[in-house]
Tab-separated table of C-alpha atoms in Angstrom:
chain	number	residue	atom	x	y	z
M	1	UNK	CA	22.227	32.521	16.792
M	2	UNK	CA	20.674	28.838	15.862
M	3	UNK	CA	16.905	29.166	14.611
M	4	UNK	CA	16.002	25.752	13.277
M	5	UNK	CA	17.048	22.083	11.640
M	6	UNK	CA	16.667	21.292	7.720
M	7	UNK	CA	17.241	17.426	7.205
M	8	UNK	CA	16.865	15.776	4.589
M	9	UNK	CA	16.887	12.043	4.170
M	10	UNK	CA	15.292	9.007	4.025
M	11	UNK	CA	16.067	7.348	0.739
M	12	UNK	CA	18.373	4.279	2.983
M	13	UNK	CA	15.106	3.637	5.159
M	14	UNK	CA	12.969	2.533	1.748
M	15	UNK	CA	12.692	-0.761	3.228
M	16	UNK	CA	12.000	-0.183	6.476
M	17	UNK	CA	9.280	2.902	5.706
M	18	UNK	CA	6.972	1.812	8.151
M	19	UNK	CA	9.672	1.875	11.144
M	20	UNK	CA	10.298	5.479	9.601
M	21	UNK	CA	6.957	6.549	11.341
M	22	UNK	CA	8.488	5.688	15.107
M	23	UNK	CA	12.364	6.949	13.909
M	24	UNK	CA	12.242	10.034	12.661
M	25	UNK	CA	10.088	11.853	14.916
M	26	UNK	CA	12.355	9.664	17.767
M	27	UNK	CA	15.010	11.484	16.028
M	28	UNK	CA	13.977	14.766	15.920
M	29	UNK	CA	13.034	14.528	19.786
M	30	UNK	CA	16.063	13.319	20.459
M	31	UNK	CA	18.049	16.670	18.991
M	32	UNK	CA	15.710	19.015	20.684
M	33	UNK	CA	16.727	17.276	23.687
M	34	UNK	CA	20.165	17.445	23.068
M	35	UNK	CA	20.398	21.321	21.706
M	36	UNK	CA	18.458	22.257	24.943
M	37	UNK	CA	16.486	24.906	22.894
M	38	UNK	CA	12.957	23.825	23.053
M	39	UNK	CA	10.640	23.064	19.573
M	40	UNK	CA	12.737	24.681	17.498
M	41	UNK	CA	11.710	24.549	13.844
M	42	UNK	CA	12.481	21.176	11.779
M	43	UNK	CA	11.920	21.400	8.511
M	44	UNK	CA	12.595	18.641	6.062
M	45	UNK	CA	12.073	17.755	2.833
M	46	UNK	CA	9.892	14.549	1.217
M	47	UNK	CA	11.334	11.690	-1.001
M	48	UNK	CA	11.207	12.706	-4.398
M	49	UNK	CA	9.912	11.069	-7.381
M	50	UNK	CA	12.414	8.433	-8.528
M	51	UNK	CA	12.852	5.125	-10.218
M	52	UNK	CA	10.388	3.680	-13.705
M	53	UNK	CA	7.372	4.759	-14.370
M	54	UNK	CA	4.497	3.119	-13.864
M	55	UNK	CA	0.784	3.674	-15.090
M	56	UNK	CA	-1.285	1.057	-13.713
M	57	UNK	CA	-1.731	1.657	-9.585
M	58	UNK	CA	1.282	-0.151	-7.559
M	59	UNK	CA	2.608	-0.359	-4.203
M	60	UNK	CA	5.761	1.498	-3.465
M	61	UNK	CA	8.318	1.139	-0.590
M	62	UNK	CA	9.278	4.830	-1.917
M	63	UNK	CA	5.450	5.963	-1.233
M	64	UNK	CA	5.479	4.206	2.059
M	65	UNK	CA	8.070	6.305	3.039
M	66	UNK	CA	7.175	9.717	1.644
M	67	UNK	CA	3.670	8.553	4.034
M	68	UNK	CA	5.952	7.970	7.052
M	69	UNK	CA	7.270	11.623	6.145
M	70	UNK	CA	3.770	13.402	5.823
M	71	UNK	CA	2.448	11.668	9.039
M	72	UNK	CA	5.885	13.160	11.244
M	73	UNK	CA	3.950	16.926	10.415
M	74	UNK	CA	2.513	15.536	13.801
M	75	UNK	CA	5.563	16.558	15.586
M	76	UNK	CA	5.469	19.860	16.981
M	77	UNK	CA	6.923	22.958	14.940
M	78	UNK	CA	7.878	20.697	11.727
M	79	UNK	CA	8.141	21.608	8.309
M	80	UNK	CA	7.944	19.527	5.118
M	81	UNK	CA	8.886	20.549	1.465
M	82	UNK	CA	7.104	18.217	-1.274
M	83	UNK	CA	9.547	17.455	-4.219
M	84	UNK	CA	6.931	14.512	-5.599
M	85	UNK	CA	7.663	17.091	-9.249
M	86	UNK	CA	11.329	17.589	-8.593
M	87	UNK	CA	12.662	14.158	-8.878
M	88	UNK	CA	14.375	11.385	-12.549
M	89	UNK	CA	13.627	8.177	-13.272
M	90	UNK	CA	17.111	6.992	-13.083
M	91	UNK	CA	19.113	9.428	-10.353
M	92	UNK	CA	18.584	9.026	-7.038
M	93	UNK	CA	19.799	12.740	-6.935
M	94	UNK	CA	18.273	14.908	-9.161
M	95	UNK	CA	19.883	17.673	-10.539
M	96	UNK	CA	17.260	20.477	-9.683
M	97	UNK	CA	18.481	21.854	-6.090
M	98	UNK	CA	17.632	25.237	-6.927
M	99	UNK	CA	13.999	24.401	-7.094
M	100	UNK	CA	14.252	22.336	-3.785
M	101	UNK	CA	16.002	25.012	-2.085
M	102	UNK	CA	13.725	27.811	-2.609
M	103	UNK	CA	10.595	26.231	-1.113
M	104	UNK	CA	13.649	24.914	1.531
M	105	UNK	CA	14.205	29.095	1.880
M	106	UNK	CA	10.335	29.657	2.130
M	107	UNK	CA	9.319	27.625	4.284
M	108	UNK	CA	12.239	28.660	6.853
M	109	UNK	CA	10.802	32.436	6.921
M	110	UNK	CA	7.092	31.851	6.907
M	111	UNK	CA	8.230	29.171	10.481
M	112	UNK	CA	11.378	30.462	11.281
M	113	UNK	CA	11.314	34.336	10.496
M	114	UNK	CA	6.974	34.365	10.776
M	115	UNK	CA	6.736	35.665	7.451
M	116	UNK	CA	3.298	35.906	5.993
M	117	UNK	CA	4.258	33.526	2.982
M	118	UNK	CA	2.792	30.772	1.206
M	119	UNK	CA	4.967	28.011	1.334
M	120	UNK	CA	3.727	25.177	0.784
M	121	UNK	CA	1.086	22.921	-1.306
M	122	UNK	CA	-1.991	21.164	-1.034
M	123	UNK	CA	-2.366	18.361	1.313
M	124	UNK	CA	-5.158	16.081	2.548
M	125	UNK	CA	-7.980	17.670	4.663
M	126	UNK	CA	-10.675	15.464	4.299
M	127	UNK	CA	-12.932	12.713	1.939
M	128	UNK	CA	-16.390	11.399	1.562
M	129	UNK	CA	-17.922	8.993	-0.560
M	130	UNK	CA	-20.712	10.481	-2.848
M	131	UNK	CA	-22.506	7.475	-4.956
M	132	UNK	CA	-19.935	6.353	-7.060
M	133	UNK	CA	-17.692	9.384	-6.545
M	134	UNK	CA	-14.843	11.085	-3.486
M	135	UNK	CA	-14.608	14.110	-2.734
M	136	UNK	CA	-11.452	15.093	-1.528
M	137	UNK	CA	-11.081	18.302	0.075
M	138	UNK	CA	-7.604	20.444	0.932
M	139	UNK	CA	-5.870	22.482	3.087
M	140	UNK	CA	-3.927	24.499	1.757
M	141	UNK	CA	-5.305	25.042	-1.280
M	142	UNK	CA	-4.150	29.065	-1.264
M	143	UNK	CA	-5.591	31.349	-4.460
M	144	UNK	CA	-7.041	27.975	-5.341
M	145	UNK	CA	-6.280	24.252	-6.941
M	146	UNK	CA	-5.220	23.680	-11.086
M	147	UNK	CA	-2.829	21.484	-12.822
M	148	UNK	CA	0.624	22.743	-13.969
M	149	UNK	CA	-0.331	21.561	-17.434
M	150	UNK	CA	-3.941	23.126	-17.902
M	151	UNK	CA	-4.497	18.690	-18.402
M	152	UNK	CA	-6.837	17.299	-15.548
M	153	UNK	CA	-5.492	16.006	-12.540
M	154	UNK	CA	-2.945	12.912	-12.603
M	155	UNK	CA	-2.439	10.150	-10.359
M	156	UNK	CA	-5.497	9.686	-8.521
M	157	UNK	CA	-6.680	5.715	-7.531
M	158	UNK	CA	-9.969	4.292	-6.581
M	159	UNK	CA	-10.769	1.677	-4.626
M	160	UNK	CA	-13.320	-0.915	-3.527
M	161	UNK	CA	-13.804	-3.065	-0.377
M	162	UNK	CA	-12.207	-5.529	-2.696
M	163	UNK	CA	-8.933	-3.505	-2.264
M	164	UNK	CA	-8.352	-3.269	-5.680
M	165	UNK	CA	-7.413	0.413	-7.533
M	166	UNK	CA	-8.345	1.211	-10.631
M	167	UNK	CA	-6.847	5.118	-12.424
M	168	UNK	CA	-9.386	7.148	-11.432
M	169	UNK	CA	-11.074	10.256	-13.601
M	170	UNK	CA	-10.264	14.195	-11.768
M	171	UNK	CA	-12.645	17.109	-11.988
M	172	UNK	CA	-11.525	20.387	-9.695
M	173	UNK	CA	-14.851	22.045	-8.546
M	174	UNK	CA	-13.197	24.979	-6.461
M	175	UNK	CA	-11.380	23.893	-4.291
M	176	UNK	CA	-12.223	20.189	-4.148
M	177	UNK	CA	-12.016	17.230	-6.456
M	178	UNK	CA	-14.274	14.536	-7.340
M	179	UNK	CA	-12.886	11.343	-8.717
M	180	UNK	CA	-14.357	8.168	-9.850
M	181	UNK	CA	-14.132	5.391	-12.152
M	182	UNK	CA	-16.255	3.403	-14.278
M	183	UNK	CA	-14.650	0.252	-12.723
M	184	UNK	CA	-15.552	0.634	-9.461
M	185	UNK	CA	-19.162	0.744	-8.387
M	186	UNK	CA	-19.262	1.493	-4.454
M	187	UNK	CA	-15.672	3.281	-3.572
M	188	UNK	CA	-14.251	3.229	-0.212
M	189	UNK	CA	-10.808	4.507	-0.525
M	190	UNK	CA	-8.712	6.381	-2.793
M	191	UNK	CA	-4.858	7.519	-3.259
M	192	UNK	CA	-3.079	9.872	-4.616
M	193	UNK	CA	0.869	9.664	-6.094
M	194	UNK	CA	1.548	6.677	-3.962
M	195	UNK	CA	3.605	5.540	-6.538
M	196	UNK	CA	7.860	5.217	-6.961
M	197	UNK	CA	7.308	7.817	-9.744
M	198	UNK	CA	4.421	9.487	-10.311
M	199	UNK	CA	3.463	11.842	-12.816
M	200	UNK	CA	1.667	14.637	-10.687
M	201	UNK	CA	-0.186	17.968	-12.208
M	202	UNK	CA	-1.830	18.619	-8.817
M	203	UNK	CA	-0.654	22.482	-7.554
M	204	UNK	CA	-2.326	25.492	-5.884
M	205	UNK	CA	-2.162	29.088	-7.903
M	206	UNK	CA	1.245	29.181	-6.178
M	207	UNK	CA	2.467	26.406	-8.074
M	208	UNK	CA	3.167	24.291	-4.765
M	209	UNK	CA	2.462	20.346	-5.876
M	210	UNK	CA	0.008	18.552	-4.223
M	211	UNK	CA	1.251	16.070	-1.261
M	212	UNK	CA	0.496	12.419	-1.654
M	213	UNK	CA	-1.508	11.059	0.392
M	214	UNK	CA	-4.184	7.780	0.589
M	215	UNK	CA	-7.897	7.848	2.710
M	216	UNK	CA	-7.358	3.413	3.656
M	217	UNK	CA	-4.578	2.927	6.208
M	218	UNK	CA	-4.803	-1.203	4.302
M	219	UNK	CA	-1.628	-3.038	5.558
M	220	UNK	CA	1.423	-1.924	3.092
M	221	UNK	CA	4.731	-3.904	2.221
M	222	UNK	CA	6.783	-2.284	4.445
M	223	UNK	CA	4.961	-3.388	7.473
M	224	UNK	CA	6.216	-6.711	9.273
């Protein structure tokens, strides 16, 4: 019998990423209506890292499409596989399918077969401004936060009221992060992995990557 849906797409919608916030949930609801099986699990793959790597903060269509995919988790019985660490700069279809399939299988075990497994990485929960720094907390930390190379977490940026982002210094404090920059005295927002091809290294102890996110709702490049 039918146990759920698996979906991998999004590259073709990158220039209209803001509209994907509406389009993708509509498609999921339409499929469920047509199959007449109730709220079957709908599991999908988030876009991986791709294109030329940048060392400074940037606006990104691919990052905005990933954000739309993350927002779709608000729909009932949906699950997302983060692959922000499995992409390749020069190919839109990464060659490492094994790890993508492994993560997807674990997510299916958890959501479709109700197995007690950890199947995803840290996901942004909330934040608090503390002087010139921002404290970030997560769900999905598993046995704890760490990095996959024992270095400080990368790809965090921070901005003040002028909306100009700078690369941040990041520290792991238990299951939280503290980020700051000597270029931003009064931070109001931060972002993680919000570029085409971020060099991410934040994971939980089980090895699953943190999901890209931002704390601001400033207008992106695909919002018309």
